[in-house]
CSV table of C-alpha atoms in Angstrom, one decimal:
chain,number,residue,atom,x,y,z
A,1,ASN,CA,102.5,70.5,73.1
A,2,ASN,CA,100.2,70.6,76.1
A,3,LEU,CA,103.2,70.0,78.3
A,4,ASN,CA,105.2,72.9,76.8
A,5,THR,CA,102.2,75.2,77.2
A,6,LEU,CA,101.9,74.3,80.9
A,7,VAL,CA,105.6,74.9,81.4
A,8,GLU,CA,105.6,78.3,79.7
A,9,GLU,CA,102.5,79.5,81.6
A,10,GLY,CA,103.6,78.0,84.9
A,11,PRO,CA,104.3,80.9,87.4
A,12,GLU,CA,102.0,83.5,85.7
A,13,GLN,CA,99.1,80.9,85.5
A,14,GLU,CA,99.5,80.0,89.2
A,15,THR,CA,99.5,83.7,90.2
A,16,GLU,CA,96.3,84.3,88.2
A,17,THR,CA,94.7,81.3,89.7
A,18,GLU,CA,95.4,82.4,93.3
A,19,ASN,CA,93.6,85.6,92.8
A,20,ARG,CA,90.5,84.0,91.3
A,21,THR,CA,87.9,81.5,92.5
A,22,ILE,CA,87.7,78.0,91.3
A,23,SER,CA,84.7,75.8,90.7
A,24,ASN,CA,84.4,72.6,92.8
A,25,ASN,CA,81.3,70.5,92.3
A,26,ASN,CA,79.4,73.6,91.1
A,27,LYS,CA,80.4,75.5,94.3
A,28,TYR,CA,82.8,78.5,94.1
A,29,VAL,CA,85.6,78.2,96.6
A,30,PRO,CA,87.6,81.4,97.3
A,31,ILE,CA,91.4,81.2,97.0
A,32,GLY,CA,94.1,83.5,98.4
A,33,GLU,CA,93.1,86.6,100.3
A,34,GLU,CA,89.4,85.9,99.9
A,35,ALA,CA,89.9,82.5,101.5
A,36,GLU,CA,91.6,84.0,104.5
A,37,GLU,CA,88.9,86.7,105.0
A,38,LYS,CA,86.2,84.1,104.7
A,39,ALA,CA,88.0,81.8,107.2
A,40,ASP,CA,88.2,84.7,109.7
A,41,GLU,CA,84.5,85.5,109.3
A,42,ASP,CA,83.6,81.9,109.8
A,43,GLN,CA,85.7,81.6,112.9
A,44,GLU,CA,84.2,84.8,114.4
A,45,SER,CA,80.6,83.5,113.6
A,46,GLU,CA,81.5,80.1,115.2
A,47,GLU,CA,82.8,81.8,118.3
A,48,GLU,CA,79.6,83.9,118.6
A,49,GLU,CA,77.4,80.9,118.1
A,50,LYS,CA,79.3,78.8,120.7
A,51,GLU,CA,78.2,80.9,123.7
A,52,GLU,CA,79.0,79.3,127.0
A,53,PRO,CA,76.1,78.6,129.4
A,54,LEU,CA,75.8,80.4,132.7
A,55,ASP,CA,78.3,79.3,135.3
A,56,LEU,CA,77.4,80.0,138.9
A,57,SER,CA,80.7,78.6,140.4
A,58,TRP,CA,82.8,80.8,142.6
A,59,PRO,CA,85.3,82.9,140.5
A,60,ASP,CA,89.0,82.8,140.9
A,61,THR,CA,90.0,86.5,140.7
A,62,CYS,CA,89.0,89.3,143.1
A,63,ARG,CA,87.4,91.4,140.3
A,64,ALA,CA,85.3,88.5,139.1
A,65,ARG,CA,84.2,87.8,142.7
A,66,LEU,CA,83.2,91.4,143.2
A,67,PHE,CA,81.0,91.3,140.1
A,68,TYR,CA,79.6,87.9,141.2
A,69,ILE,CA,78.5,89.3,144.6
A,70,VAL,CA,77.0,92.5,143.0
A,71,LEU,CA,75.1,90.5,140.3
A,72,ALA,CA,74.0,87.6,142.6
A,73,PRO,CA,70.5,89.0,143.4
A,74,ILE,CA,69.8,89.0,139.7
A,75,LEU,CA,71.7,86.0,138.5
A,76,PHE,CA,70.3,83.4,141.0
A,77,PRO,CA,66.6,84.1,140.4
A,78,LEU,CA,67.1,84.1,136.6
A,79,ALA,CA,69.2,80.9,136.7
A,80,PHE,CA,66.7,78.9,138.7
A,81,SER,CA,63.6,80.2,137.0
A,82,THR,CA,64.6,80.6,133.3
A,83,PRO,CA,65.9,77.7,131.2
A,84,ASP,CA,69.3,78.3,129.8
A,85,VAL,CA,68.8,77.5,126.1
A,86,ARG,CA,72.6,77.5,125.6
A,87,ARG,CA,72.6,74.0,127.1
A,88,ALA,CA,71.6,71.3,124.7
A,89,LYS,CA,69.0,69.7,127.1
A,90,TRP,CA,67.1,73.0,127.5
A,91,ARG,CA,67.0,74.2,123.9
A,92,MET,CA,63.5,72.9,123.3
A,93,PHE,CA,62.2,75.1,126.1
A,94,PHE,CA,63.0,78.4,124.3
A,95,PRO,CA,59.4,79.6,124.5
A,96,VAL,CA,59.5,79.3,128.2
A,97,THR,CA,62.7,81.3,128.3
A,98,PHE,CA,61.2,84.0,126.2
A,99,ILE,CA,58.1,84.3,128.4
A,100,MET,CA,60.1,84.2,131.6
A,101,SER,CA,62.4,86.9,130.3
A,102,ILE,CA,59.5,89.2,129.7
A,103,LEU,CA,58.1,88.5,133.2
A,104,TRP,CA,61.4,89.2,134.8
A,105,ILE,CA,61.7,92.5,132.8
A,106,ALA,CA,58.3,93.5,134.2
A,107,VAL,CA,59.3,92.6,137.8
A,108,PHE,CA,62.6,94.6,137.5
A,109,SER,CA,60.8,97.5,135.9
A,110,TYR,CA,58.3,97.7,138.8
A,111,LEU,CA,61.1,97.5,141.4
A,112,MET,CA,63.1,100.2,139.6
A,113,VAL,CA,60.1,102.6,139.5
A,114,TRP,CA,59.2,101.9,143.1
A,115,TRP,CA,62.8,102.5,144.4
A,116,THR,CA,63.2,105.6,142.2
A,117,GLU,CA,59.9,107.0,143.6
A,118,THR,CA,61.1,106.4,147.1
A,119,LEU,CA,64.4,108.0,146.4
A,120,GLY,CA,62.7,111.1,145.0
A,121,ARG,CA,60.5,111.5,148.1
A,122,THR,CA,63.6,111.1,150.2
A,123,LEU,CA,65.4,113.9,148.3
A,124,GLY,CA,62.3,116.1,148.6
A,125,LEU,CA,61.2,115.7,144.9
A,126,GLY,CA,58.0,113.9,145.7
A,127,SER,CA,55.9,116.6,144.0
A,128,LYS,CA,58.2,116.5,140.9
A,129,PRO,CA,58.1,112.9,139.6
A,130,GLU,CA,59.0,114.1,136.1
A,131,ILE,CA,62.5,115.0,137.5
A,132,MET,CA,63.2,111.4,138.4
A,133,GLY,CA,61.7,110.2,135.2
A,134,LEU,CA,64.1,112.4,133.2
A,135,THR,CA,67.1,111.1,135.0
A,136,LEU,CA,67.1,107.8,136.8
A,137,ILE,CA,64.2,106.0,135.1
A,138,ALA,CA,65.2,107.2,131.7
A,139,ALA,CA,68.8,106.0,132.2
A,140,GLY,CA,67.6,102.7,133.7
A,141,THR,CA,65.2,101.8,130.9
A,142,SER,CA,67.8,102.7,128.3
A,143,VAL,CA,70.5,100.3,129.6
A,144,PRO,CA,69.1,97.3,127.6
A,145,ASP,CA,69.0,99.4,124.4
A,146,LEU,CA,72.6,100.4,125.2
A,147,ILE,CA,73.8,96.8,125.6
A,148,THR,CA,71.9,95.8,122.4
A,149,SER,CA,73.4,98.6,120.4
A,150,VAL,CA,76.9,97.9,121.6
A,151,ILE,CA,76.6,94.2,120.7
A,152,VAL,CA,75.3,94.8,117.1
A,153,ALA,CA,77.7,97.8,116.6
A,154,ARG,CA,80.7,95.5,117.4
A,155,LYS,CA,79.5,93.1,114.7
A,156,GLY,CA,79.6,96.0,112.2
A,157,LEU,CA,75.8,96.6,112.1
A,158,GLY,CA,75.8,100.3,112.8
A,159,ASP,CA,72.5,100.8,111.0
A,160,MET,CA,70.8,98.2,113.3
A,161,ALA,CA,72.2,99.9,116.4
A,162,VAL,CA,70.8,103.3,115.5
A,163,SER,CA,67.5,102.1,114.2
A,164,SER,CA,67.1,99.9,117.4
A,165,SER,CA,67.5,103.0,119.6
A,166,LEU,CA,65.0,105.1,117.6
A,167,GLY,CA,62.5,102.3,117.2
A,168,SER,CA,62.5,101.5,120.9
A,169,ASN,CA,61.7,105.1,121.9
A,170,LEU,CA,58.9,105.3,119.3
A,171,PHE,CA,57.5,102.0,120.7
A,172,ASP,CA,57.6,103.4,124.2
A,173,ILE,CA,55.8,106.6,123.3
A,174,CYS,CA,53.3,105.1,120.8
A,175,VAL,CA,52.6,101.8,122.5
A,176,GLY,CA,54.1,101.7,126.0
A,177,LEU,CA,52.2,104.8,127.2
A,178,PRO,CA,48.7,104.4,125.5
A,179,ILE,CA,48.1,100.8,126.5
A,180,PRO,CA,48.3,101.3,130.3
A,181,TRP,CA,46.3,104.5,130.0
A,182,LEU,CA,43.6,102.8,128.0
A,183,ILE,CA,43.4,99.9,130.5
A,184,ALA,CA,43.2,102.4,133.4
A,185,MET,CA,40.5,104.4,131.7
A,186,ALA,CA,38.6,101.2,130.9
A,187,THR,CA,38.4,100.5,134.6
A,188,GLY,CA,37.0,103.9,135.3
A,189,LYS,CA,40.2,105.7,136.5
A,190,THR,CA,41.4,109.1,135.4
A,191,ILE,CA,45.0,109.9,134.6
A,192,ALA,CA,46.2,113.5,135.0
A,193,VAL,CA,49.5,114.3,133.2
A,194,ASP,CA,51.1,117.4,134.7
A,195,ALA,CA,54.6,118.2,133.7
A,196,GLN,CA,56.0,121.7,133.8
A,197,GLY,CA,57.3,122.8,130.4
A,198,MET,CA,56.2,119.6,128.6
A,199,PHE,CA,55.3,121.5,125.4
A,200,CYS,CA,58.7,123.2,125.3
A,201,SER,CA,60.4,119.8,126.0
A,202,VAL,CA,58.6,118.3,123.0
A,203,LEU,CA,59.7,121.1,120.8
A,204,MET,CA,63.3,120.6,122.1
A,205,LEU,CA,63.1,117.0,121.2
A,206,PHE,CA,62.1,117.8,117.6
A,207,ALA,CA,64.9,120.4,117.4
A,208,MET,CA,67.4,117.9,118.7
A,209,LEU,CA,66.2,115.3,116.2
A,210,ILE,CA,66.8,117.7,113.4
A,211,ALA,CA,70.2,118.7,114.8
A,212,ILE,CA,71.3,115.0,115.1
A,213,ILE,CA,70.3,114.3,111.5
A,214,ILE,CA,72.4,117.3,110.4
A,215,ILE,CA,75.3,116.2,112.5
A,216,ILE,CA,75.1,112.6,111.1
A,217,ALA,CA,75.0,114.1,107.6
A,218,ILE,CA,78.1,116.2,108.3
A,219,SER,CA,79.8,113.1,109.6
A,220,LYS,CA,79.1,111.5,106.1
A,221,TRP,CA,76.7,109.0,107.7
A,222,ARG,CA,79.4,107.3,109.7
A,223,MET,CA,79.6,106.6,113.4
A,224,THR,CA,82.7,108.6,114.5
A,225,LYS,CA,84.0,110.0,117.8
A,226,VAL,CA,82.9,113.5,116.8
A,227,LEU,CA,79.4,112.2,116.2
A,228,GLY,CA,79.3,110.4,119.6
A,229,LEU,CA,80.6,113.5,121.5
A,230,SER,CA,78.0,115.6,119.7
A,231,MET,CA,75.2,113.3,120.8
A,232,PHE,CA,76.5,113.4,124.4
A,233,MET,CA,76.5,117.2,124.4
A,234,SER,CA,73.0,117.3,122.9
A,235,TYR,CA,71.7,115.0,125.6
A,236,PHE,CA,73.2,117.0,128.4
A,237,VAL,CA,72.0,120.3,127.0
A,238,TYR,CA,68.4,118.9,126.7
A,239,LEU,CA,68.6,117.3,130.2
A,240,ALA,CA,69.8,120.6,131.8
A,241,VAL,CA,67.1,122.7,130.1
A,242,ALA,CA,64.4,120.1,131.0
A,243,LEU,CA,65.4,120.0,134.6
A,244,CYS,CA,65.5,123.7,134.9
A,245,MET,CA,61.9,123.8,133.5
A,246,GLY,CA,60.8,121.1,135.9
A,247,LEU,CA,62.3,122.9,138.9
A,248,ASN,CA,60.7,126.3,137.7
A,249,VAL,CA,64.1,127.8,137.2
A,250,ILE,CA,63.2,128.5,133.6
A,251,ASN,CA,59.5,129.1,132.6
A,252,CYS,CA,58.2,127.8,129.3
A,253,ILE,CA,56.5,130.6,127.3
A,254,PHE,CA,53.7,128.2,126.4
A,255,ASP,CA,52.7,127.4,130.0
A,256,LYS,CA,49.8,129.3,131.4
């Protein structure tokens, strides 16, 4: 009887079993399409985890050689001063890598501000440091956030990409600015903040924040091309108005 039952249920029973999960040693193992999806996810995660260590050998292609020459002033100091934890023998030194990374970020930030200030004086903008801050320094300090957001967005973590950008800016304003000012004032120094149209710029920032939230809501809380273009346009509008205020082309009504 059992044999007849199995024969009668043969094809249909196999089809139903393929679309379900089976229990093996109290562990549920996916079958069919679920198994394929899980295998693809596991393969992607393994590829991400198996990151190759830094290779300083001379590249083969012309394009790779060009990037190698351009990035050499950054790659070589980092390679010889920071342990590459992607190599098995250096994994135990990850605290050293973390500390050295922070120190190198501080060094590169100091050089960026120094060179930007020199460029501003060369262009005749020495009396308007806020102009260089709104353009070159703002773009330079946002590159790490951009790279981080792109990496997590490709992994499907759009919420993390957006929250990382917002959180980093809040950290810069609420922590990055007050701590150096407190240290300077503790040593007896005075800091004068003089930016033309600053109050209007802050109001524009709040207005843009509200506009971006509305645009995201219109896009049904999804990252689309329209949303990206809208953010680009919002940034360029803000930058143009802020530069006009800094160059006294437009006067803020709240300035004395």
